Short mmCIF file of C-alpha atoms in Angstrom, two decimals:
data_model
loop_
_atom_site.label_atom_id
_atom_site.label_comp_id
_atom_site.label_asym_id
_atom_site.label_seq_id
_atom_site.Cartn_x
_atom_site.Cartn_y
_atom_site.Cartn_z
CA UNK A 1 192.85 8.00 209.42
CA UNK A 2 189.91 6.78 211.20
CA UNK A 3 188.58 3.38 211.84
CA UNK A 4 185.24 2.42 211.25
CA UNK A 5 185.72 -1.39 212.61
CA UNK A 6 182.99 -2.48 214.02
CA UNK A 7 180.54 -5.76 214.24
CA UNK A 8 178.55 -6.14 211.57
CA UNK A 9 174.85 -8.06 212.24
CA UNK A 10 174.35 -11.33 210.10
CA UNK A 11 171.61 -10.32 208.10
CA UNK A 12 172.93 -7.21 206.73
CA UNK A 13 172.67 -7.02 203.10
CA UNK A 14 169.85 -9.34 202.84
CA UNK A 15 166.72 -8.22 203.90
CA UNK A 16 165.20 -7.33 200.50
CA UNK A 17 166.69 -10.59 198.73
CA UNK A 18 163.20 -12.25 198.40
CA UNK A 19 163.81 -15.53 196.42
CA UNK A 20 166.67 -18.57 197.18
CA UNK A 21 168.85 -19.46 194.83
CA UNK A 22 171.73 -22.22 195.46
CA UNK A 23 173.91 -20.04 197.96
CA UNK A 24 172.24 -16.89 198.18
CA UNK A 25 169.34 -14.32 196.81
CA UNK A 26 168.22 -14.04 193.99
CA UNK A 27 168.18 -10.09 192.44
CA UNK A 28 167.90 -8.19 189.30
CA UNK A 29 168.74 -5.05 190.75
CA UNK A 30 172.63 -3.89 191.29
CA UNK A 31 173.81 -1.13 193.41
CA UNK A 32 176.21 1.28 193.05
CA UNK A 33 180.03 1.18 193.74
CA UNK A 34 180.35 2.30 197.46
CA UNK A 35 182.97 5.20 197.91
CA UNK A 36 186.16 4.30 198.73
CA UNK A 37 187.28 7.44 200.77
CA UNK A 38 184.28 7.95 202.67
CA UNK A 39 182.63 4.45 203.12
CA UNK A 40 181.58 2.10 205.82
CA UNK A 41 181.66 -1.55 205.84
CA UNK A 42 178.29 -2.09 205.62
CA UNK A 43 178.53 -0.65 202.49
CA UNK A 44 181.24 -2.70 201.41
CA UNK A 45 179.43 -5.99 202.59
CA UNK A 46 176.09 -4.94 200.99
CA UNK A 47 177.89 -4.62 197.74
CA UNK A 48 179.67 -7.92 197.95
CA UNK A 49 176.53 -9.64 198.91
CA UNK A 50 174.69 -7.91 195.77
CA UNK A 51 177.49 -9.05 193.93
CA UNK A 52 177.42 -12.29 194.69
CA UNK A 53 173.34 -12.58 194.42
CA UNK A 54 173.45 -10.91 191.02
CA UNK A 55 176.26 -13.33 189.61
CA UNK A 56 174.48 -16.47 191.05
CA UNK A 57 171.16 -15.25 189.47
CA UNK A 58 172.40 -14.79 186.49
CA UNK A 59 173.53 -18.84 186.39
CA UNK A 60 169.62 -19.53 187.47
CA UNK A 61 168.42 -19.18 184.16
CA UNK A 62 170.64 -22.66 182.72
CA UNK A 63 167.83 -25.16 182.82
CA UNK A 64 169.84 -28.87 183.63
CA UNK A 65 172.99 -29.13 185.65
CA UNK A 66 174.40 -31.06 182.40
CA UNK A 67 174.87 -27.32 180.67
CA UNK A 68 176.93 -26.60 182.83
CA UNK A 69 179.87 -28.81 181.13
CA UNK A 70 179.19 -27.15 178.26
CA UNK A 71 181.59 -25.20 175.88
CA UNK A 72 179.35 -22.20 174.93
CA UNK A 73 182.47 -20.74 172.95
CA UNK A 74 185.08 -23.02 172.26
CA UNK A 75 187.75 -20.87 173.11
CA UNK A 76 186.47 -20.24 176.47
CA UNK A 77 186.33 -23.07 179.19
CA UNK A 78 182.78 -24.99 179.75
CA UNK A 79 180.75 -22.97 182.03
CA UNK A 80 181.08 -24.61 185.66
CA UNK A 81 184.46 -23.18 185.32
CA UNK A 82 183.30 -19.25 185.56
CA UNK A 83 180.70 -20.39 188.27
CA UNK A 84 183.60 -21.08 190.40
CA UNK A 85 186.42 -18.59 189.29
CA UNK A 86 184.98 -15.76 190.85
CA UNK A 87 184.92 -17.03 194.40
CA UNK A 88 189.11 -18.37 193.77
CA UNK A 89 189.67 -14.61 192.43
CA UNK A 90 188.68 -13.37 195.89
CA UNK A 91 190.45 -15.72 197.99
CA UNK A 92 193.52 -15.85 195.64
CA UNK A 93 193.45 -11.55 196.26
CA UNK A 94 193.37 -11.94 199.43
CA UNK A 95 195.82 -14.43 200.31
CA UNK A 96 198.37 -12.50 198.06
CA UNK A 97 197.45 -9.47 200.39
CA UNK A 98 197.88 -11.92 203.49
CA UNK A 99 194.28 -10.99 204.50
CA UNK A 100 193.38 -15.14 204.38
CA UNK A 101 195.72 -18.41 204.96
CA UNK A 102 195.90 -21.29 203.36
CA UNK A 103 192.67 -22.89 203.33
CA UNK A 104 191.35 -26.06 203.51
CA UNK A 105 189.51 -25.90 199.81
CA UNK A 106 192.89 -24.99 197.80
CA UNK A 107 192.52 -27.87 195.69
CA UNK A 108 189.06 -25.77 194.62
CA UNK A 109 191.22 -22.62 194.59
CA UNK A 110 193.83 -23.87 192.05
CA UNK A 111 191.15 -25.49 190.23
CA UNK A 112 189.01 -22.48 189.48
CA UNK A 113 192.49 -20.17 190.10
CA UNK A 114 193.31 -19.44 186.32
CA UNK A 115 191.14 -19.28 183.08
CA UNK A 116 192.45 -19.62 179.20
CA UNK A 117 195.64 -17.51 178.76
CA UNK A 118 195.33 -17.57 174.73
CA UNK A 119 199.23 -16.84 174.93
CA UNK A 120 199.89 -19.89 176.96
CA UNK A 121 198.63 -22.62 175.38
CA UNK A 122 199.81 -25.75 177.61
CA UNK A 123 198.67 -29.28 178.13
CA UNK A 124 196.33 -28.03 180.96
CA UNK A 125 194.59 -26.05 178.94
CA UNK A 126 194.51 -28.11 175.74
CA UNK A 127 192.96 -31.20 178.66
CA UNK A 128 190.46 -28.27 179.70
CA UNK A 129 189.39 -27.45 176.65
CA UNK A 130 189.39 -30.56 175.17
CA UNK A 131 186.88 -32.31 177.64
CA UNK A 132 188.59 -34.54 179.66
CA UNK A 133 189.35 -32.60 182.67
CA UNK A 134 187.11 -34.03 185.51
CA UNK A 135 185.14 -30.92 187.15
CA UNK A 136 183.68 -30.87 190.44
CA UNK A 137 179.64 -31.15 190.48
CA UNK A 138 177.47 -28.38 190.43
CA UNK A 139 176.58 -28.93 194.19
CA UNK A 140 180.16 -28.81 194.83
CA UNK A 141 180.99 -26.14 192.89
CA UNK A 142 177.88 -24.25 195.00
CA UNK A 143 179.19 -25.61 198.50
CA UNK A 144 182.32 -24.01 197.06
CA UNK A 145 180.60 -21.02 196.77
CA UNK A 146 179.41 -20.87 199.96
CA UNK A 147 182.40 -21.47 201.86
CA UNK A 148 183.95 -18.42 200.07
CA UNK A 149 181.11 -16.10 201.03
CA UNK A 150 181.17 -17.71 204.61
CA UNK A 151 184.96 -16.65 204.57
CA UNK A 152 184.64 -13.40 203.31
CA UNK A 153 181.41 -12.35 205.62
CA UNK A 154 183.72 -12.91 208.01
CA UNK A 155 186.82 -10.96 206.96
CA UNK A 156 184.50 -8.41 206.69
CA UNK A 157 183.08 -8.26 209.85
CA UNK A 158 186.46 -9.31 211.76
CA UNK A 159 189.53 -6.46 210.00
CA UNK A 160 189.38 -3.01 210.79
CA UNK A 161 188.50 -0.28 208.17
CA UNK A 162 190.70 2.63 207.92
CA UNK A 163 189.74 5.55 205.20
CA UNK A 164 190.80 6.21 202.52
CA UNK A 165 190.72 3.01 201.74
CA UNK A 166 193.96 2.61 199.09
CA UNK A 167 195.50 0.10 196.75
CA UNK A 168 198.03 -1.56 199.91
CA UNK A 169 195.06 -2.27 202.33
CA UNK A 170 193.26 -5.95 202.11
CA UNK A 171 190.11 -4.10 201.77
CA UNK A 172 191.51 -3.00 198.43
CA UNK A 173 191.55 -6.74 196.99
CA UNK A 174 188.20 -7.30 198.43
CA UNK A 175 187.19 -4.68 196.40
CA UNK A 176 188.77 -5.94 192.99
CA UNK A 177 187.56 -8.96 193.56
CA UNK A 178 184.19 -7.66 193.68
CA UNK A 179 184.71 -5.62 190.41
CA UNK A 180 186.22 -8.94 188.86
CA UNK A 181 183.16 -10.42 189.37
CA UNK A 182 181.02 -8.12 187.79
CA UNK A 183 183.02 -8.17 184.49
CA UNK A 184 182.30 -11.88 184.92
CA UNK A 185 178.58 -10.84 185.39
CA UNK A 186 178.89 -9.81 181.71
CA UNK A 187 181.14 -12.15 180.26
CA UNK A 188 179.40 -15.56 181.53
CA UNK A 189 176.00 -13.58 180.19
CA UNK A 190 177.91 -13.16 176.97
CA UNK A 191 178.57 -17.12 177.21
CA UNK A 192 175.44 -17.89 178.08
CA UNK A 193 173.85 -16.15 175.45
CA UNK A 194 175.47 -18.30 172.85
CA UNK A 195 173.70 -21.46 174.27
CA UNK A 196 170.82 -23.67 172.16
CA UNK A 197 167.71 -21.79 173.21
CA UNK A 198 166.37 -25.34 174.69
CA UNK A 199 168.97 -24.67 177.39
CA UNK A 200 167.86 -21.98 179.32
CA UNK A 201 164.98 -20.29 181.08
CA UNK A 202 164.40 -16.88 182.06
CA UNK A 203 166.53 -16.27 185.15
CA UNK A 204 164.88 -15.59 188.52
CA UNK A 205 163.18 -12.08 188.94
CA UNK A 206 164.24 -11.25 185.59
CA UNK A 207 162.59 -8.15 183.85
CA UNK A 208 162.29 -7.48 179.83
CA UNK A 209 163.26 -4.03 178.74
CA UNK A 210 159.68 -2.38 177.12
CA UNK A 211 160.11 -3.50 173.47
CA UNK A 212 159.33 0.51 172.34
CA UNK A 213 160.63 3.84 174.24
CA UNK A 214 158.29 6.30 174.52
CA UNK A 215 160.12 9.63 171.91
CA UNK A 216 158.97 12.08 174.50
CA UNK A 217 160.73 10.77 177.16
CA UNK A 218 164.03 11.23 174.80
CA UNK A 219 164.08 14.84 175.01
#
């Protein structure tokens, strides 16, 4: 197999990511799914990064910090929760694969590790749920962010690539965790959907579908 490991400059990913958000671009636009037999790892990065930008855009659209310790659906934990979950699904992946150590954020990790298991319904849950579990601040939760990305950025540029990539390789988690995300992309949207109207803005670069289709172009 060969092996495409090689350094990787900073910027790569970013150059067309026009407007800041808390830890990264802002974007409407997602790419496609790079091909995991015949890939390089700037096309694995670039599709973290867009990733990444399109989740955290999607949160730029809750107007006050205070929605954040919301309860959209009360079955579902309050939103700062799946701000954070994402980033402990990637490390979590990864350490499991032994691609990452330990880290000095675990407390964050655990904290953001697990969501509601409707078949386990224990007293951390039931304190989640309820309201009285003390979440991190938004900032936090962002710096939390950030220090995840930082990690993986790094991973990235620092492990080898060998193709095809398959499901033993660290690159493989990377990868689900990426996917996870995504779902999460339309899950949280789901969530945030269900929120007063008063509570939201339109998110950052966002574009309205045309509110007619044109028959012709139907075929």
């Amino acid at each position: 197999m060969g092996s495409l490991g090689r350094s990787l400059p900073e910027t790569a990913g970013e150059e067309c990511l026009p407007v800041d958000v808390p830890t990264s671009k802002s974007t409407a636009f997602s790419l496609p799914p790079p091909e995991l037999s015949n890939c390089t790892k700037r096309e694995i990065r670039d599709y973290f990064l867009n990733t990444y930008n399109l989740y955290e855009s999607l949160f730029s659209c809750i107007k006050d910090d205070s929605t954040f310790y919301k309860q959209p659906d009360k079955l579902r934990l309050q939103l700062i929760f799946y701000l954070g979950h994402t980033s402990a699904v990637y490390v979590n992946k990864l350490q499991l694969c032994g691609a990452l150590q330990e880290r000095e954020e675990q407390n964050m990790d655990s904290q953001f590790e697990t969501g509601v298991d409707e078949m386990v319904w224990d007293t951390t849950d039931g304190c989640r749920l309820g309201g009285e579990f003390k979440w991190p601040s938004v900032a936090e939760v962002y710096q939390y962010r950030a220090d995840v990305k930082k990690t993986i950025l790094s991973l990235i540029n620092d492990e080898e690539l060998e193709l095809p990539l398959l499901h033993r390789d660290p690159w493989w988690a990377l990868v689900l965790g990426i996917e996870h995300e995504r779902i999460h992309f339309e899950t949280s949207s789901v969530l945030i959907r269900q929120l007063p109207v008063d509570m939201v803005k339109t998110p950052l670069n966002w574009q309205y579908a045309p509110p007619s289709v044109n028959k012709g172009a139907l075929g």
